[in-house]
Structures are given as C-alpha cells and as structure tokens.
C-alpha cells in the first residue's frame, strides 16, 4: 500500500488521536506511514520516528516525522512507538542517558506492582529515563498488552519506551538491567527436584539470551524460584557477563527479619541495620541477629532473650511467606516487588557508612569459607555504581556457622541436581530433606 499523509486532526492508524503538546509546536504535523501486509502474529508492527534536523532549526515550523513499518527501532507499544528523536538540546538538561530494563514474567502479579514503581522514577531516580522491555508467554500475551496499556495511560514522563514480546532474544537486546521474575510455581505434590529442572531450563535459555544480546555489563536479579540455583544456572549460561553481575533476591527475607527485630525491640524498622540473610532462599536461610544492630548497638545487647532470637525469630523469618499465604490466600507479590526495588536501589545508591545489605551473589573468592561456585546470600556494600563488595567486618560464631553449613549443603545438592544445565555432566538429585521455599504451601 502506498504511503499516505494524515494530519493530527485525524486518528493515527485508526487507533487514537496523538497529542503533540508535549513535544511539538502547536502546528499541523503530517505523518507518513506505510502499512505492512505481513500476516499478523504476536508481535506489534515495527514503527520508528525521527525528527528532521532541518525542521527543528526553525521554531515556527513543525518538523516532519516519518513513520515506517521497518526501521532500526525495535518493536514497541502504542504511544511509545511515537517517541520523538529530539535533538540533544531539546532534551531535559537534567536527564541522564536512557537505561533499558528487561523484566520477565511481566504480566504477573509481582510485575503488576513493580513496573509502575520503575516507570515513576522510584527505583532509578527522578532524573533517569527508562525503557521497559517486557517478556511474557504466548498464553499471557494479551495480559501483557494490557500491562503496556496501563503504563501508556499513566503518563510517566521518565518512561520513554515500552516493548513487549515472547522471545528473550528480542526482549533482552541491549538491556542494562534484567529482572527475571517469571517462573513456574511449585504445585501440590511436586518434588523440589522437578521444580529445579523445569525452572532451570527456563533460566538456562534466558542466560543464553542475555549472553547473546544484552549489554555485556547487564545487572541480573533473579526472583523466580528456586532463585539461588536459577541464578547460578543463568550465570553459567552467560559466560560473557561477569559472574559478579548476577544476584538472587533475598532482600524480602532481610526486610522480614528487620520487621521482626523492630517489633520485638519496640522500635521503628529504620533503626535496624546490618541485617544479613545467609544462604539459600529457602527454609534453611539464616537470618543473622548476631551482626545485626538496633540504634547502632548489636541486637543481642538490646534483645537479651537468646532463646527467642535463636528459635522463634529465625523460624518466623523462614516461614513468613507461608503464614501470609494461609492468612490472605495469595502470595506476597506486593512486598516482593518492594524488595526488588530495595535490591536495585542498594546497587545504585551508595550504602550508608557502616551498614550493608543482603543479596544472593557468587561465592568464588568469598572471605567466609563458604564453598565456591554457588549463589549464596551474603552481606554486601555498594558505592552506588551497580557493583558491590562483600562486607568483611562480620562475626561468624558457632551458631551461625552450623546453620550456614546446612544452607550451603542444600545449595551444593541443588547444584548437583542441575549439573546438566550448567555444563557439569548429568544431574543427580539427592536433596538433604525436601525443604520448602518461603511461601510454599
């Protein structure tokens, strides 16, 4: 079909009217576009926009904007396909370079809370424009379109692009951050070994896609469970990305631990610092009250009930998710989204002096004597550049050491179980007890 000219007074692509008030002088603007006769599939038409430099030099003249079905811009959604390629001097002076954030499981409940926090600037800052690349499945694609529509209707100034798709090799392209949320939940009667294999295959493929098309310094946070071992699988399938860039989310466990200590001590939670979750995101995790502080004072000096700390506190943190499900009938999607925000902010904002945060990170070279080549939650500090260093000013007493070893053994067993997914031979599953994930029924 031949290209046609239409003005802003008519609907664009018979979809909706386009307002130019945010970007262009209030003049008539003509759009040139070509329709594609290709067979419709799950992907949206490729549309790209550009502003003619010669036109932008004249304030009284409206720039010509060319829309074509084929271009360098990757597939995008709705109004985000009409992002104008403005000249540098026309961009807000305070904005930083656009970053691309890929999110898997983008049509799920966790993402439903998370995406709007990212788009609003709550995560990366009010001067950081973002592009959201959303990964779903063919079954969830309609819901994914609905998510994109809500983002479109929310008018977030910092949200410059939204793309949706079902192929990680498309969605992860040039990603600066990858938040891997999508995973199959553990169903009734499902063995943990089966869950490891099913989800492991997902994260092996996503690791390969990240390795092939993402930024080589992409930061990866794995949320889908079992997140520690899934993160290791992803890492092993992405040899071009530094192992240090991979994280498993244990920040929700840290937040829960801070909450319980604050309740017991009768203080607000922001008075609790230096809280570490050691080990696996399972019921073997170790919430560390030994090194935690309240008002800068070691917790055991504030909460002197040692039995409560060693037993009730530890169990409450380990099983908090399961208790919440029984009370509410659904998983902790909102607080998980908040903890993802906290985890990212811990890497892009400098850690307060003397404090640290928890994250499941690569153990090779760790100073604690934990087995190497695992993803294990440990205390970290960041300068705010997206990187981190392990905290060394921690005390590991006999109580902690015994429990850390139990979580370490579990992760070593999980690693053997997925050996076929990380290039280490045939998988052999002999898990030390069928421990559950926090929140499993």
PDB file of N, CA, C and O in Angstrom, residues 220-250:
ATOM      1  N   UNK A 220      21.830  -8.525  36.643  1.00  0.00           N
ATOM      2  CA  UNK A 220      20.750  -9.507  36.598  1.00  0.00           C
ATOM      3  C   UNK A 220      20.296  -9.833  38.018  1.00  0.00           C
ATOM      4  O   UNK A 220      21.114 -10.214  38.857  1.00  0.00           O
ATOM      5  N   UNK A 221      19.005  -9.672  38.280  1.00  0.00           N
ATOM      6  CA  UNK A 221      18.435 -10.053  39.574  1.00  0.00           C
ATOM      7  C   UNK A 221      17.399 -11.135  39.318  1.00  0.00           C
ATOM      8  O   UNK A 221      16.397 -10.908  38.628  1.00  0.00           O
ATOM      9  N   UNK A 222      17.644 -12.331  39.859  1.00  0.00           N
ATOM     10  CA  UNK A 222      16.756 -13.471  39.663  1.00  0.00           C
ATOM     11  C   UNK A 222      15.788 -13.554  40.837  1.00  0.00           C
ATOM     12  O   UNK A 222      16.207 -13.641  41.995  1.00  0.00           O
ATOM     13  N   UNK A 223      14.505 -13.532  40.512  1.00  0.00           N
ATOM     14  CA  UNK A 223      13.447 -13.600  41.516  1.00  0.00           C
ATOM     15  C   UNK A 223      12.741 -14.950  41.470  1.00  0.00           C
ATOM     16  O   UNK A 223      12.346 -15.503  42.501  1.00  0.00           O
ATOM     17  N   UNK A 224      12.554 -15.504  40.265  1.00  0.00           N
ATOM     18  CA  UNK A 224      11.858 -16.775  40.107  1.00  0.00           C
ATOM     19  C   UNK A 224      12.554 -17.884  40.864  1.00  0.00           C
ATOM     20  O   UNK A 224      13.770 -18.054  40.794  1.00  0.00           O
ATOM     21  N   UNK A 225      11.778 -18.652  41.604  1.00  0.00           N
ATOM     22  CA  UNK A 225      12.328 -19.688  42.488  1.00  0.00           C
ATOM     23  C   UNK A 225      12.558 -21.020  41.789  1.00  0.00           C
ATOM     24  O   UNK A 225      11.893 -21.322  40.803  1.00  0.00           O
ATOM     25  N   UNK A 226      13.499 -21.830  42.322  1.00  0.00           N
ATOM     26  CA  UNK A 226      14.432 -21.557  43.429  1.00  0.00           C
ATOM     27  C   UNK A 226      15.509 -20.559  42.983  1.00  0.00           C
ATOM     28  O   UNK A 226      16.330 -20.900  42.130  1.00  0.00           O
ATOM     29  N   UNK A 227      15.459 -19.339  43.507  1.00  0.00           N
ATOM     30  CA  UNK A 227      16.189 -18.231  42.875  1.00  0.00           C
ATOM     31  C   UNK A 227      17.700 -18.371  42.954  1.00  0.00           C
ATOM     32  O   UNK A 227      18.407 -17.962  42.022  1.00  0.00           O
ATOM     33  N   UNK A 228      18.247 -18.941  44.037  1.00  0.00           N
ATOM     34  CA  UNK A 228      19.706 -19.071  44.122  1.00  0.00           C
ATOM     35  C   UNK A 228      20.241 -19.949  42.998  1.00  0.00           C
ATOM     36  O   UNK A 228      21.173 -19.575  42.271  1.00  0.00           O
ATOM     37  N   UNK A 229      19.663 -21.125  42.863  1.00  0.00           N
ATOM     38  CA  UNK A 229      20.152 -22.060  41.853  1.00  0.00           C
ATOM     39  C   UNK A 229      19.766 -21.610  40.452  1.00  0.00           C
ATOM     40  O   UNK A 229      20.533 -21.804  39.499  1.00  0.00           O
ATOM     41  N   UNK A 230      18.609 -20.985  40.298  1.00  0.00           N
ATOM     42  CA  UNK A 230      18.254 -20.423  38.989  1.00  0.00           C
ATOM     43  C   UNK A 230      19.254 -19.348  38.567  1.00  0.00           C
ATOM     44  O   UNK A 230      19.612 -19.243  37.394  1.00  0.00           O
ATOM     45  N   UNK A 231      19.698 -18.540  39.528  1.00  0.00           N
ATOM     46  CA  UNK A 231      20.697 -17.511  39.219  1.00  0.00           C
ATOM     47  C   UNK A 231      22.018 -18.143  38.802  1.00  0.00           C
ATOM     48  O   UNK A 231      22.696 -17.654  37.891  1.00  0.00           O
ATOM     49  N   UNK A 232      22.393 -19.240  39.476  1.00  0.00           N
ATOM     50  CA  UNK A 232      23.626 -19.941  39.100  1.00  0.00           C
ATOM     51  C   UNK A 232      23.513 -20.513  37.692  1.00  0.00           C
ATOM     52  O   UNK A 232      24.456 -20.422  36.895  1.00  0.00           O
ATOM     53  N   UNK A 233      22.353 -21.083  37.362  1.00  0.00           N
ATOM     54  CA  UNK A 233      22.140 -21.629  36.022  1.00  0.00           C
ATOM     55  C   UNK A 233      22.236 -20.515  34.978  1.00  0.00           C
ATOM     56  O   UNK A 233      22.889 -20.666  33.935  1.00  0.00           O
ATOM     57  N   UNK A 234      21.594 -19.408  35.263  1.00  0.00           N
ATOM     58  CA  UNK A 234      21.640 -18.263  34.351  1.00  0.00           C
ATOM     59  C   UNK A 234      23.079 -17.798  34.150  1.00  0.00           C
ATOM     60  O   UNK A 234      23.525 -17.566  33.023  1.00  0.00           O
ATOM     61  N   UNK A 235      23.813 -17.678  35.240  1.00  0.00           N
ATOM     62  CA  UNK A 235      25.221 -17.257  35.211  1.00  0.00           C
ATOM     63  C   UNK A 235      26.062 -18.195  34.346  1.00  0.00           C
ATOM     64  O   UNK A 235      26.862 -17.751  33.507  1.00  0.00           O
ATOM     65  N   UNK A 236      25.891 -19.490  34.545  1.00  0.00           N
ATOM     66  CA  UNK A 236      26.708 -20.468  33.829  1.00  0.00           C
ATOM     67  C   UNK A 236      26.427 -20.490  32.331  1.00  0.00           C
ATOM     68  O   UNK A 236      27.263 -20.925  31.542  1.00  0.00           O
ATOM     69  N   UNK A 237      25.236 -20.028  31.956  1.00  0.00           N
ATOM     70  CA  UNK A 237      24.880 -19.993  30.539  1.00  0.00           C
ATOM     71  C   UNK A 237      25.145 -18.630  29.914  1.00  0.00           C
ATOM     72  O   UNK A 237      24.760 -18.394  28.768  1.00  0.00           O
ATOM     73  N   UNK A 238      25.809 -17.752  30.658  1.00  0.00           N
ATOM     74  CA  UNK A 238      26.147 -16.418  30.149  1.00  0.00           C
ATOM     75  C   UNK A 238      27.619 -16.124  30.421  1.00  0.00           C
ATOM     76  O   UNK A 238      27.957 -15.252  31.221  1.00  0.00           O
ATOM     77  N   UNK A 239      28.527 -16.856  29.779  1.00  0.00           N
ATOM     78  CA  UNK A 239      29.956 -16.726  30.088  1.00  0.00           C
ATOM     79  C   UNK A 239      30.564 -15.369  29.755  1.00  0.00           C
ATOM     80  O   UNK A 239      31.639 -15.035  30.265  1.00  0.00           O
ATOM     81  N   UNK A 240      29.902 -14.572  28.921  1.00  0.00           N
ATOM     82  CA  UNK A 240      30.447 -13.264  28.553  1.00  0.00           C
ATOM     83  C   UNK A 240      30.088 -12.168  29.556  1.00  0.00           C
ATOM     84  O   UNK A 240      30.579 -11.047  29.447  1.00  0.00           O
ATOM     85  N   UNK A 241      29.216 -12.473  30.505  1.00  0.00           N
ATOM     86  CA  UNK A 241      28.794 -11.500  31.507  1.00  0.00           C
ATOM     87  C   UNK A 241      29.523 -11.802  32.814  1.00  0.00           C
ATOM     88  O   UNK A 241      29.576 -12.963  33.231  1.00  0.00           O
ATOM     89  N   UNK A 242      30.085 -10.809  33.493  1.00  0.00           N
ATOM     90  CA  UNK A 242      30.804 -11.077  34.745  1.00  0.00           C
ATOM     91  C   UNK A 242      29.922 -11.799  35.765  1.00  0.00           C
ATOM     92  O   UNK A 242      28.784 -11.371  36.003  1.00  0.00           O
ATOM     93  N   UNK A 243      30.404 -12.882  36.368  1.00  0.00           N
ATOM     94  CA  UNK A 243      29.609 -13.611  37.365  1.00  0.00           C
ATOM     95  C   UNK A 243      29.126 -12.713  38.504  1.00  0.00           C
ATOM     96  O   UNK A 243      28.067 -12.953  39.080  1.00  0.00           O
ATOM     97  N   UNK A 244      29.905 -11.674  38.786  1.00  0.00           N
ATOM     98  CA  UNK A 244      29.543 -10.770  39.875  1.00  0.00           C
ATOM     99  C   UNK A 244      28.269  -9.985  39.572  1.00  0.00           C
ATOM    100  O   UNK A 244      27.668  -9.398  40.471  1.00  0.00           O
ATOM    101  N   UNK A 245      27.826  -9.985  38.326  1.00  0.00           N
ATOM    102  CA  UNK A 245      26.643  -9.218  37.949  1.00  0.00           C
ATOM    103  C   UNK A 245      25.337  -9.938  38.237  1.00  0.00           C
ATOM    104  O   UNK A 245      24.268  -9.380  38.011  1.00  0.00           O
ATOM    105  N   UNK A 246      25.410 -11.165  38.729  1.00  0.00           N
ATOM    106  CA  UNK A 246      24.205 -11.961  38.956  1.00  0.00           C
ATOM    107  C   UNK A 246      23.835 -11.955  40.440  1.00  0.00           C
ATOM    108  O   UNK A 246      24.682 -12.171  41.313  1.00  0.00           O
ATOM    109  N   UNK A 247      22.553 -11.739  40.701  1.00  0.00           N
ATOM    110  CA  UNK A 247      22.032 -11.705  42.066  1.00  0.00           C
ATOM    111  C   UNK A 247      20.796 -12.583  42.172  1.00  0.00           C
ATOM    112  O   UNK A 247      19.993 -12.653  41.231  1.00  0.00           O
ATOM    113  N   UNK A 248      20.614 -13.225  43.323  1.00  0.00           N
ATOM    114  CA  UNK A 248      19.356 -13.882  43.664  1.00  0.00           C
ATOM    115  C   UNK A 248      18.695 -13.042  44.753  1.00  0.00           C
ATOM    116  O   UNK A 248      19.353 -12.599  45.700  1.00  0.00           O
ATOM    117  N   UNK A 249      17.399 -12.834  44.630  1.00  0.00           N
ATOM    118  CA  UNK A 249      16.707 -11.931  45.541  1.00  0.00           C
ATOM    119  C   UNK A 249      16.504 -12.564  46.920  1.00  0.00           C
ATOM    120  O   UNK A 249      15.731 -13.509  47.069  1.00  0.00           O
ATOM    121  N   UNK A 250      17.187 -12.012  47.913  1.00  0.00           N
ATOM    122  CA  UNK A 250      16.920 -12.382  49.307  1.00  0.00           C
ATOM    123  C   UNK A 250      16.582 -11.139  50.132  1.00  0.00           C
ATOM    124  O   UNK A 250      16.557 -11.186  51.351  1.00  0.00           O
TER     125      UNK A 250
END
